[in-house]
């Protein structure tokens, strides 16, 4: 009996000593916690979409707490998260909501296929192997890299072979734009007034443009000529619009023979 009691006593003493040592080690080697960073992280949606420019929400929260980046970069959370962060930081934060736009109308019916592609079924692989699936080397491949990259279910590939962007689900995170090997998806403020050029064919071979895609910009220049505000210029054959000058009169879109220019919001 005495042996049992001694064993129990020694065990308790050892456990007590270990507890003291663990507590001491915890204090010595403790990593300081930035409470502001913790509070910021709690307000972020946890999507880890990369739209803020960081690999995940933890990195963004740390940078915001340190004051090295703006607190309105969370595209997944939008204005709601920006408002929450403004309360945590005690500052006024504004945010501009953006959404993705596909700058191509090369559907199956309008754009000629290059041939039967039997390789890895991704846009990136098709571009690397044969520079895309269409004779228009600037056109959308349509294998869905953008849809796969979207964390919010905002993109599906339609029956016409082009991505369909659901503006109700689009957070403007930019994941789809980064995934597109042809750089055919661009983010625009949802308050954008005026048309957007839905073609990125920069070829100067005009006869082949319409042959490869009936919906392509044919570089006629009518849009630039009718723009009274001087807001539209052809840059590398593509209509580029200065929205600060654009009056959204619609004359450029009306005169476009292939209807490349159109309002998206």
PDB file of C-alpha atoms in Angstrom:
ATOM      1  CA  UNK A   1       0.000   0.000   0.000  1.00  0.00           C
ATOM      2  CA  UNK A   2       2.841   2.318   0.880  1.00  0.00           C
ATOM      3  CA  UNK A   3       4.440   1.616  -2.492  1.00  0.00           C
ATOM      4  CA  UNK A   4       1.213   2.556  -4.317  1.00  0.00           C
ATOM      5  CA  UNK A   5       0.846   5.823  -2.414  1.00  0.00           C
ATOM      6  CA  UNK A   6       4.478   6.679  -3.066  1.00  0.00           C
ATOM      7  CA  UNK A   7       4.019   6.023  -6.783  1.00  0.00           C
ATOM      8  CA  UNK A   8       0.930   8.214  -6.908  1.00  0.00           C
ATOM      9  CA  UNK A   9       2.692  10.985  -5.025  1.00  0.00           C
ATOM     10  CA  UNK A  10       5.705  10.875  -7.311  1.00  0.00           C
ATOM     11  CA  UNK A  11       3.415  10.890 -10.370  1.00  0.00           C
ATOM     12  CA  UNK A  12       1.562  13.958  -9.159  1.00  0.00           C
ATOM     13  CA  UNK A  13       4.842  15.702  -8.377  1.00  0.00           C
ATOM     14  CA  UNK A  14       6.195  14.964 -11.859  1.00  0.00           C
ATOM     15  CA  UNK A  15       2.937  16.088 -13.477  1.00  0.00           C
ATOM     16  CA  UNK A  16       3.013  19.306 -11.453  1.00  0.00           C
ATOM     17  CA  UNK A  17       6.620  19.964 -12.406  1.00  0.00           C
ATOM     18  CA  UNK A  18       5.901  19.303 -16.087  1.00  0.00           C
ATOM     19  CA  UNK A  19       2.933  21.653 -15.942  1.00  0.00           C
ATOM     20  CA  UNK A  20       5.112  24.419 -14.513  1.00  0.00           C
ATOM     21  CA  UNK A  21       7.769  23.827 -17.172  1.00  0.00           C
ATOM     22  CA  UNK A  22       5.208  23.841 -19.990  1.00  0.00           C
ATOM     23  CA  UNK A  23       3.743  27.088 -18.696  1.00  0.00           C
ATOM     24  CA  UNK A  24       7.229  28.597 -18.497  1.00  0.00           C
ATOM     25  CA  UNK A  25       8.125  27.454 -22.035  1.00  0.00           C
ATOM     26  CA  UNK A  26       4.843  28.837 -23.344  1.00  0.00           C
ATOM     27  CA  UNK A  27       5.671  32.279 -21.974  1.00  0.00           C
ATOM     28  CA  UNK A  28       9.262  32.203 -23.201  1.00  0.00           C
ATOM     29  CA  UNK A  29       8.509  30.959 -26.721  1.00  0.00           C
ATOM     30  CA  UNK A  30       5.074  32.511 -27.191  1.00  0.00           C
ATOM     31  CA  UNK A  31       4.494  34.207 -30.561  1.00  0.00           C
ATOM     32  CA  UNK A  32       2.929  37.647 -30.078  1.00  0.00           C
ATOM     33  CA  UNK A  33      -0.591  37.825 -31.523  1.00  0.00           C
ATOM     34  CA  UNK A  34      -1.702  40.974 -33.266  1.00  0.00           C
ATOM     35  CA  UNK A  35      -5.258  41.398 -32.027  1.00  0.00           C
ATOM     36  CA  UNK A  36      -6.039  43.809 -34.857  1.00  0.00           C
ATOM     37  CA  UNK A  37      -4.947  41.163 -37.368  1.00  0.00           C
ATOM     38  CA  UNK A  38      -7.191  38.603 -35.667  1.00  0.00           C
ATOM     39  CA  UNK A  39     -10.141  41.001 -35.738  1.00  0.00           C
ATOM     40  CA  UNK A  40      -9.562  41.732 -39.426  1.00  0.00           C
ATOM     41  CA  UNK A  41      -9.273  38.042 -40.304  1.00  0.00           C
ATOM     42  CA  UNK A  42     -12.594  37.330 -38.598  1.00  0.00           C
ATOM     43  CA  UNK A  43     -14.324  39.762 -40.975  1.00  0.00           C
ATOM     44  CA  UNK A  44     -12.914  38.217 -44.161  1.00  0.00           C
ATOM     45  CA  UNK A  45     -14.981  35.579 -46.015  1.00  0.00           C
ATOM     46  CA  UNK A  46     -12.250  32.922 -46.126  1.00  0.00           C
ATOM     47  CA  UNK A  47     -12.610  32.342 -49.864  1.00  0.00           C
ATOM     48  CA  UNK A  48      -8.832  32.531 -50.417  1.00  0.00           C
ATOM     49  CA  UNK A  49      -9.589  33.535 -54.008  1.00  0.00           C
ATOM     50  CA  UNK A  50      -6.513  35.709 -54.453  1.00  0.00           C
ATOM     51  CA  UNK A  51      -8.502  38.692 -55.681  1.00  0.00           C
ATOM     52  CA  UNK A  52      -6.783  40.946 -53.136  1.00  0.00           C
ATOM     53  CA  UNK A  53      -3.364  40.024 -54.505  1.00  0.00           C
ATOM     54  CA  UNK A  54      -2.482  37.660 -51.657  1.00  0.00           C
ATOM     55  CA  UNK A  55      -2.520  33.868 -51.669  1.00  0.00           C
ATOM     56  CA  UNK A  56      -5.145  33.760 -48.937  1.00  0.00           C
ATOM     57  CA  UNK A  57      -7.136  35.745 -46.395  1.00  0.00           C
ATOM     58  CA  UNK A  58      -4.488  35.281 -43.674  1.00  0.00           C
ATOM     59  CA  UNK A  59      -1.844  37.081 -45.703  1.00  0.00           C
ATOM     60  CA  UNK A  60      -4.216  39.893 -46.586  1.00  0.00           C
ATOM     61  CA  UNK A  61      -5.338  40.317 -42.953  1.00  0.00           C
ATOM     62  CA  UNK A  62      -1.716  40.582 -41.827  1.00  0.00           C
ATOM     63  CA  UNK A  63      -0.910  43.191 -44.482  1.00  0.00           C
ATOM     64  CA  UNK A  64      -3.998  45.268 -43.644  1.00  0.00           C
ATOM     65  CA  UNK A  65      -3.146  45.156 -39.934  1.00  0.00           C
ATOM     66  CA  UNK A  66       0.384  46.352 -40.713  1.00  0.00           C
ATOM     67  CA  UNK A  67      -1.016  49.158 -42.855  1.00  0.00           C
ATOM     68  CA  UNK A  68       0.867  48.155 -45.999  1.00  0.00           C
ATOM     69  CA  UNK A  69      -2.241  47.627 -48.179  1.00  0.00           C
ATOM     70  CA  UNK A  70      -5.683  49.166 -48.464  1.00  0.00           C
ATOM     71  CA  UNK A  71      -8.562  47.554 -46.538  1.00  0.00           C
ATOM     72  CA  UNK A  72     -10.925  47.618 -49.532  1.00  0.00           C
ATOM     73  CA  UNK A  73      -9.231  44.968 -51.699  1.00  0.00           C
ATOM     74  CA  UNK A  74     -11.412  42.011 -50.704  1.00  0.00           C
ATOM     75  CA  UNK A  75     -13.347  41.479 -53.918  1.00  0.00           C
ATOM     76  CA  UNK A  76     -15.144  38.398 -52.614  1.00  0.00           C
ATOM     77  CA  UNK A  77     -16.593  40.324 -49.685  1.00  0.00           C
ATOM     78  CA  UNK A  78     -17.147  43.549 -51.586  1.00  0.00           C
ATOM     79  CA  UNK A  79     -18.649  46.606 -49.943  1.00  0.00           C
ATOM     80  CA  UNK A  80     -19.981  44.640 -46.967  1.00  0.00           C
ATOM     81  CA  UNK A  81     -16.544  43.439 -45.883  1.00  0.00           C
ATOM     82  CA  UNK A  82     -14.999  46.838 -46.624  1.00  0.00           C
ATOM     83  CA  UNK A  83     -17.497  48.420 -44.243  1.00  0.00           C
ATOM     84  CA  UNK A  84     -16.698  45.867 -41.517  1.00  0.00           C
ATOM     85  CA  UNK A  85     -12.968  46.487 -41.890  1.00  0.00           C
ATOM     86  CA  UNK A  86     -13.537  50.228 -41.708  1.00  0.00           C
ATOM     87  CA  UNK A  87     -15.108  49.746 -38.276  1.00  0.00           C
ATOM     88  CA  UNK A  88     -12.225  47.570 -37.087  1.00  0.00           C
ATOM     89  CA  UNK A  89      -9.635  50.079 -38.286  1.00  0.00           C
ATOM     90  CA  UNK A  90     -11.596  53.197 -37.417  1.00  0.00           C
ATOM     91  CA  UNK A  91     -11.251  54.641 -40.908  1.00  0.00           C
ATOM     92  CA  UNK A  92     -13.511  55.417 -43.836  1.00  0.00           C
ATOM     93  CA  UNK A  93     -13.291  52.797 -46.579  1.00  0.00           C
ATOM     94  CA  UNK A  94     -14.896  52.897 -50.007  1.00  0.00           C
ATOM     95  CA  UNK A  95     -14.913  50.148 -52.604  1.00  0.00           C
ATOM     96  CA  UNK A  96     -15.763  49.900 -56.284  1.00  0.00           C
ATOM     97  CA  UNK A  97     -17.631  46.773 -57.271  1.00  0.00           C
ATOM     98  CA  UNK A  98     -16.289  45.079 -60.385  1.00  0.00           C
ATOM     99  CA  UNK A  99     -17.434  42.173 -62.512  1.00  0.00           C
ATOM    100  CA  UNK A 100     -15.870  40.003 -65.187  1.00  0.00           C
ATOM    101  CA  UNK A 101     -16.605  40.484 -68.880  1.00  0.00           C
ATOM    102  CA  UNK A 102     -15.703  38.047 -71.671  1.00  0.00           C
ATOM    103  CA  UNK A 103     -14.122  39.977 -74.546  1.00  0.00           C
ATOM    104  CA  UNK A 104     -15.014  37.470 -77.251  1.00  0.00           C
ATOM    105  CA  UNK A 105     -18.147  36.451 -79.189  1.00  0.00           C
ATOM    106  CA  UNK A 106     -16.579  33.626 -81.165  1.00  0.00           C
ATOM    107  CA  UNK A 107     -19.329  31.050 -80.728  1.00  0.00           C
ATOM    108  CA  UNK A 108     -19.321  27.618 -82.350  1.00  0.00           C
ATOM    109  CA  UNK A 109     -21.572  28.951 -85.095  1.00  0.00           C
ATOM    110  CA  UNK A 110     -19.488  32.052 -85.831  1.00  0.00           C
ATOM    111  CA  UNK A 111     -15.870  31.007 -85.285  1.00  0.00           C
ATOM    112  CA  UNK A 112     -14.209  28.245 -87.283  1.00  0.00           C
ATOM    113  CA  UNK A 113     -12.616  25.381 -85.402  1.00  0.00           C
ATOM    114  CA  UNK A 114      -8.958  24.699 -86.052  1.00  0.00           C
ATOM    115  CA  UNK A 115      -9.669  20.955 -86.050  1.00  0.00           C
ATOM    116  CA  UNK A 116     -10.351  18.128 -83.623  1.00  0.00           C
ATOM    117  CA  UNK A 117      -8.358  18.697 -80.454  1.00  0.00           C
ATOM    118  CA  UNK A 118      -7.729  15.455 -78.551  1.00  0.00           C
ATOM    119  CA  UNK A 119      -5.184  16.673 -76.011  1.00  0.00           C
ATOM    120  CA  UNK A 120      -5.612  17.619 -72.354  1.00  0.00           C
ATOM    121  CA  UNK A 121      -8.986  19.311 -72.073  1.00  0.00           C
ATOM    122  CA  UNK A 122      -7.916  22.636 -70.654  1.00  0.00           C
ATOM    123  CA  UNK A 123      -7.569  26.012 -72.334  1.00  0.00           C
ATOM    124  CA  UNK A 124      -3.973  26.342 -71.156  1.00  0.00           C
ATOM    125  CA  UNK A 125      -2.991  22.956 -72.618  1.00  0.00           C
ATOM    126  CA  UNK A 126      -4.755  23.635 -75.937  1.00  0.00           C
ATOM    127  CA  UNK A 127      -3.020  26.994 -76.257  1.00  0.00           C
ATOM    128  CA  UNK A 128       0.352  25.470 -75.542  1.00  0.00           C
ATOM    129  CA  UNK A 129      -0.215  22.596 -77.957  1.00  0.00           C
ATOM    130  CA  UNK A 130      -1.880  24.261 -80.957  1.00  0.00           C
ATOM    131  CA  UNK A 131      -2.395  27.919 -79.942  1.00  0.00           C
ATOM    132  CA  UNK A 132      -6.089  27.381 -79.219  1.00  0.00           C
ATOM    133  CA  UNK A 133      -8.909  25.472 -80.813  1.00  0.00           C
ATOM    134  CA  UNK A 134     -10.039  28.092 -83.344  1.00  0.00           C
ATOM    135  CA  UNK A 135      -8.580  29.501 -86.538  1.00  0.00           C
ATOM    136  CA  UNK A 136      -8.855  32.883 -84.851  1.00  0.00           C
ATOM    137  CA  UNK A 137      -5.772  32.712 -82.666  1.00  0.00           C
ATOM    138  CA  UNK A 138      -7.181  35.464 -80.434  1.00  0.00           C
ATOM    139  CA  UNK A 139     -10.487  33.707 -79.710  1.00  0.00           C
ATOM    140  CA  UNK A 140     -11.853  31.983 -76.611  1.00  0.00           C
ATOM    141  CA  UNK A 141     -10.783  28.333 -76.397  1.00  0.00           C
ATOM    142  CA  UNK A 142     -13.936  27.398 -74.490  1.00  0.00           C
ATOM    143  CA  UNK A 143     -12.619  24.480 -72.431  1.00  0.00           C
ATOM    144  CA  UNK A 144     -13.580  26.091 -69.143  1.00  0.00           C
ATOM    145  CA  UNK A 145     -10.407  27.064 -67.278  1.00  0.00           C
ATOM    146  CA  UNK A 146     -12.243  30.209 -66.173  1.00  0.00           C
ATOM    147  CA  UNK A 147     -15.239  28.250 -64.882  1.00  0.00           C
ATOM    148  CA  UNK A 148     -12.973  25.910 -62.954  1.00  0.00           C
ATOM    149  CA  UNK A 149     -11.122  28.838 -61.395  1.00  0.00           C
ATOM    150  CA  UNK A 150     -14.317  30.549 -60.199  1.00  0.00           C
ATOM    151  CA  UNK A 151     -14.847  29.776 -56.508  1.00  0.00           C
ATOM    152  CA  UNK A 152     -18.364  31.194 -56.535  1.00  0.00           C
ATOM    153  CA  UNK A 153     -20.076  29.296 -59.335  1.00  0.00           C
ATOM    154  CA  UNK A 154     -20.294  32.432 -61.430  1.00  0.00           C
ATOM    155  CA  UNK A 155     -19.260  30.896 -64.769  1.00  0.00           C
ATOM    156  CA  UNK A 156     -20.542  28.003 -66.876  1.00  0.00           C
ATOM    157  CA  UNK A 157     -19.713  27.040 -70.447  1.00  0.00           C
ATOM    158  CA  UNK A 158     -22.775  27.575 -72.620  1.00  0.00           C
ATOM    159  CA  UNK A 159     -24.033  25.449 -75.476  1.00  0.00           C
ATOM    160  CA  UNK A 160     -22.486  27.934 -77.895  1.00  0.00           C
ATOM    161  CA  UNK A 161     -19.031  27.072 -76.503  1.00  0.00           C
ATOM    162  CA  UNK A 162     -18.431  30.353 -74.682  1.00  0.00           C
ATOM    163  CA  UNK A 163     -18.271  31.059 -70.936  1.00  0.00           C
ATOM    164  CA  UNK A 164     -21.430  32.578 -69.476  1.00  0.00           C
ATOM    165  CA  UNK A 165     -20.764  34.920 -66.558  1.00  0.00           C
ATOM    166  CA  UNK A 166     -23.506  35.251 -63.954  1.00  0.00           C
ATOM    167  CA  UNK A 167     -23.206  38.834 -62.739  1.00  0.00           C
ATOM    168  CA  UNK A 168     -25.280  37.985 -59.661  1.00  0.00           C
ATOM    169  CA  UNK A 169     -22.611  35.541 -58.469  1.00  0.00           C
ATOM    170  CA  UNK A 170     -19.547  37.348 -59.812  1.00  0.00           C
ATOM    171  CA  UNK A 171     -17.535  38.957 -57.007  1.00  0.00           C
ATOM    172  CA  UNK A 172     -14.925  40.524 -59.265  1.00  0.00           C
ATOM    173  CA  UNK A 173     -12.132  38.512 -57.653  1.00  0.00           C
ATOM    174  CA  UNK A 174     -10.340  38.138 -60.994  1.00  0.00           C
ATOM    175  CA  UNK A 175      -9.608  34.405 -60.687  1.00  0.00           C
ATOM    176  CA  UNK A 176     -11.207  33.751 -64.067  1.00  0.00           C
ATOM    177  CA  UNK A 177      -9.188  36.529 -65.699  1.00  0.00           C
ATOM    178  CA  UNK A 178      -5.957  35.103 -64.337  1.00  0.00           C
ATOM    179  CA  UNK A 179      -6.891  31.607 -65.519  1.00  0.00           C
ATOM    180  CA  UNK A 180      -7.623  32.628 -69.122  1.00  0.00           C
ATOM    181  CA  UNK A 181      -4.527  31.964 -71.268  1.00  0.00           C
ATOM    182  CA  UNK A 182      -5.848  34.262 -73.996  1.00  0.00           C
ATOM    183  CA  UNK A 183      -6.484  37.142 -71.544  1.00  0.00           C
ATOM    184  CA  UNK A 184     -10.046  37.449 -72.800  1.00  0.00           C
ATOM    185  CA  UNK A 185     -11.675  38.150 -69.441  1.00  0.00           C
ATOM    186  CA  UNK A 186     -11.339  41.608 -67.961  1.00  0.00           C
ATOM    187  CA  UNK A 187     -12.765  43.242 -64.849  1.00  0.00           C
ATOM    188  CA  UNK A 188     -14.895  46.340 -65.285  1.00  0.00           C
ATOM    189  CA  UNK A 189     -16.668  48.493 -62.678  1.00  0.00           C
ATOM    190  CA  UNK A 190     -20.343  47.542 -62.681  1.00  0.00           C
ATOM    191  CA  UNK A 191     -21.131  51.247 -62.944  1.00  0.00           C
ATOM    192  CA  UNK A 192     -19.420  51.400 -66.336  1.00  0.00           C
ATOM    193  CA  UNK A 193     -21.496  53.479 -68.721  1.00  0.00           C
ATOM    194  CA  UNK A 194     -20.935  53.039 -72.399  1.00  0.00           C
ATOM    195  CA  UNK A 195     -20.036  50.075 -74.588  1.00  0.00           C
ATOM    196  CA  UNK A 196     -17.251  47.523 -74.252  1.00  0.00           C
ATOM    197  CA  UNK A 197     -15.414  46.033 -77.235  1.00  0.00           C
ATOM    198  CA  UNK A 198     -16.153  42.297 -77.181  1.00  0.00           C
ATOM    199  CA  UNK A 199     -13.306  41.268 -79.461  1.00  0.00           C
ATOM    200  CA  UNK A 200      -9.541  41.099 -79.020  1.00  0.00           C
ATOM    201  CA  UNK A 201      -8.543  40.120 -82.558  1.00  0.00           C
ATOM    202  CA  UNK A 202      -5.463  42.251 -83.203  1.00  0.00           C
ATOM    203  CA  UNK A 203      -4.692  40.844 -86.644  1.00  0.00           C
ATOM    204  CA  UNK A 204      -4.000  43.325 -89.426  1.00  0.00           C
ATOM    205  CA  UNK A 205      -5.048  40.770 -92.061  1.00  0.00           C
ATOM    206  CA  UNK A 206      -8.560  42.085 -92.607  1.00  0.00           C
ATOM    207  CA  UNK A 207      -9.716  39.484 -95.188  1.00  0.00           C
ATOM    208  CA  UNK A 208      -8.979  36.613 -92.793  1.00  0.00           C
ATOM    209  CA  UNK A 209     -10.739  38.204 -89.822  1.00  0.00           C
ATOM    210  CA  UNK A 210     -14.295  37.720 -91.069  1.00  0.00           C
ATOM    211  CA  UNK A 211     -13.353  34.371 -92.583  1.00  0.00           C
ATOM    212  CA  UNK A 212     -12.282  33.064 -89.177  1.00  0.00           C
ATOM    213  CA  UNK A 213     -15.054  34.688 -87.113  1.00  0.00           C
ATOM    214  CA  UNK A 214     -18.217  36.439 -88.279  1.00  0.00           C
ATOM    215  CA  UNK A 215     -18.526  38.302 -84.968  1.00  0.00           C
ATOM    216  CA  UNK A 216     -15.042  39.813 -85.032  1.00  0.00           C
ATOM    217  CA  UNK A 217     -14.016  43.449 -85.197  1.00  0.00           C
ATOM    218  CA  UNK A 218     -13.156  44.172 -88.844  1.00  0.00           C
ATOM    219  CA  UNK A 219     -11.067  47.311 -88.092  1.00  0.00           C
ATOM    220  CA  UNK A 220     -13.268  49.580 -90.212  1.00  0.00           C
ATOM    221  CA  UNK A 221     -12.771  52.510 -87.835  1.00  0.00           C
ATOM    222  CA  UNK A 222     -16.377  53.708 -87.998  1.00  0.00           C
ATOM    223  CA  UNK A 223     -16.652  53.727 -84.204  1.00  0.00           C
ATOM    224  CA  UNK A 224     -13.710  56.083 -83.820  1.00  0.00           C
ATOM    225  CA  UNK A 225     -15.014  58.407 -86.540  1.00  0.00           C
ATOM    226  CA  UNK A 226     -18.499  58.837 -85.051  1.00  0.00           C
ATOM    227  CA  UNK A 227     -17.348  59.385 -81.449  1.00  0.00           C
ATOM    228  CA  UNK A 228     -17.944  63.105 -80.962  1.00  0.00           C
ATOM    229  CA  UNK A 229     -16.486  63.050 -77.454  1.00  0.00           C
ATOM    230  CA  UNK A 230     -13.157  61.700 -78.655  1.00  0.00           C
ATOM    231  CA  UNK A 231     -13.458  58.887 -76.123  1.00  0.00           C
ATOM    232  CA  UNK A 232     -12.733  56.014 -78.503  1.00  0.00           C
ATOM    233  CA  UNK A 233      -9.461  55.168 -80.211  1.00  0.00           C
ATOM    234  CA  UNK A 234      -8.334  52.095 -82.116  1.00  0.00           C
ATOM    235  CA  UNK A 235      -5.315  50.645 -80.311  1.00  0.00           C
ATOM    236  CA  UNK A 236      -3.685  47.715 -82.097  1.00  0.00           C
ATOM    237  CA  UNK A 237      -6.927  47.379 -84.031  1.00  0.00           C
ATOM    238  CA  UNK A 238      -9.102  47.150 -80.914  1.00  0.00           C
ATOM    239  CA  UNK A 239     -11.531  49.911 -79.838  1.00  0.00           C
ATOM    240  CA  UNK A 240     -10.332  51.279 -76.498  1.00  0.00           C
ATOM    241  CA  UNK A 241     -12.721  53.565 -74.626  1.00  0.00           C
ATOM    242  CA  UNK A 242     -11.871  56.325 -72.190  1.00  0.00           C
ATOM    243  CA  UNK A 243     -14.887  56.122 -69.882  1.00  0.00           C
ATOM    244  CA  UNK A 244     -14.109  59.465 -68.305  1.00  0.00           C
ATOM    245  CA  UNK A 245     -14.813  61.054 -71.686  1.00  0.00           C
ATOM    246  CA  UNK A 246     -17.504  58.639 -72.871  1.00  0.00           C
ATOM    247  CA  UNK A 247     -21.031  60.081 -72.792  1.00  0.00           C
ATOM    248  CA  UNK A 248     -22.684  56.713 -73.470  1.00  0.00           C
ATOM    249  CA  UNK A 249     -24.461  58.175 -76.490  1.00  0.00           C
ATOM    250  CA  UNK A 250     -24.377  54.792 -78.228  1.00  0.00           C
ATOM    251  CA  UNK A 251     -23.401  56.088 -81.690  1.00  0.00           C
ATOM    252  CA  UNK A 252     -20.298  53.907 -81.878  1.00  0.00           C
ATOM    253  CA  UNK A 253     -22.320  50.781 -81.064  1.00  0.00           C
ATOM    254  CA  UNK A 254     -25.028  51.703 -83.580  1.00  0.00           C
ATOM    255  CA  UNK A 255     -22.497  52.084 -86.367  1.00  0.00           C
ATOM    256  CA  UNK A 256     -20.540  48.908 -85.634  1.00  0.00           C
ATOM    257  CA  UNK A 257     -21.216  46.478 -88.540  1.00  0.00           C
ATOM    258  CA  UNK A 258     -20.482  43.327 -86.497  1.00  0.00           C
ATOM    259  CA  UNK A 259     -21.949  44.656 -83.240  1.00  0.00           C
ATOM    260  CA  UNK A 260     -18.691  44.236 -81.353  1.00  0.00           C
ATOM    261  CA  UNK A 261     -19.406  47.288 -79.210  1.00  0.00           C
ATOM    262  CA  UNK A 262     -22.154  46.777 -76.669  1.00  0.00           C
ATOM    263  CA  UNK A 263     -23.095  47.693 -73.132  1.00  0.00           C
ATOM    264  CA  UNK A 264     -22.561  44.876 -70.625  1.00  0.00           C
ATOM    265  CA  UNK A 265     -24.090  46.331 -67.445  1.00  0.00           C
TER     266      UNK A 265
END
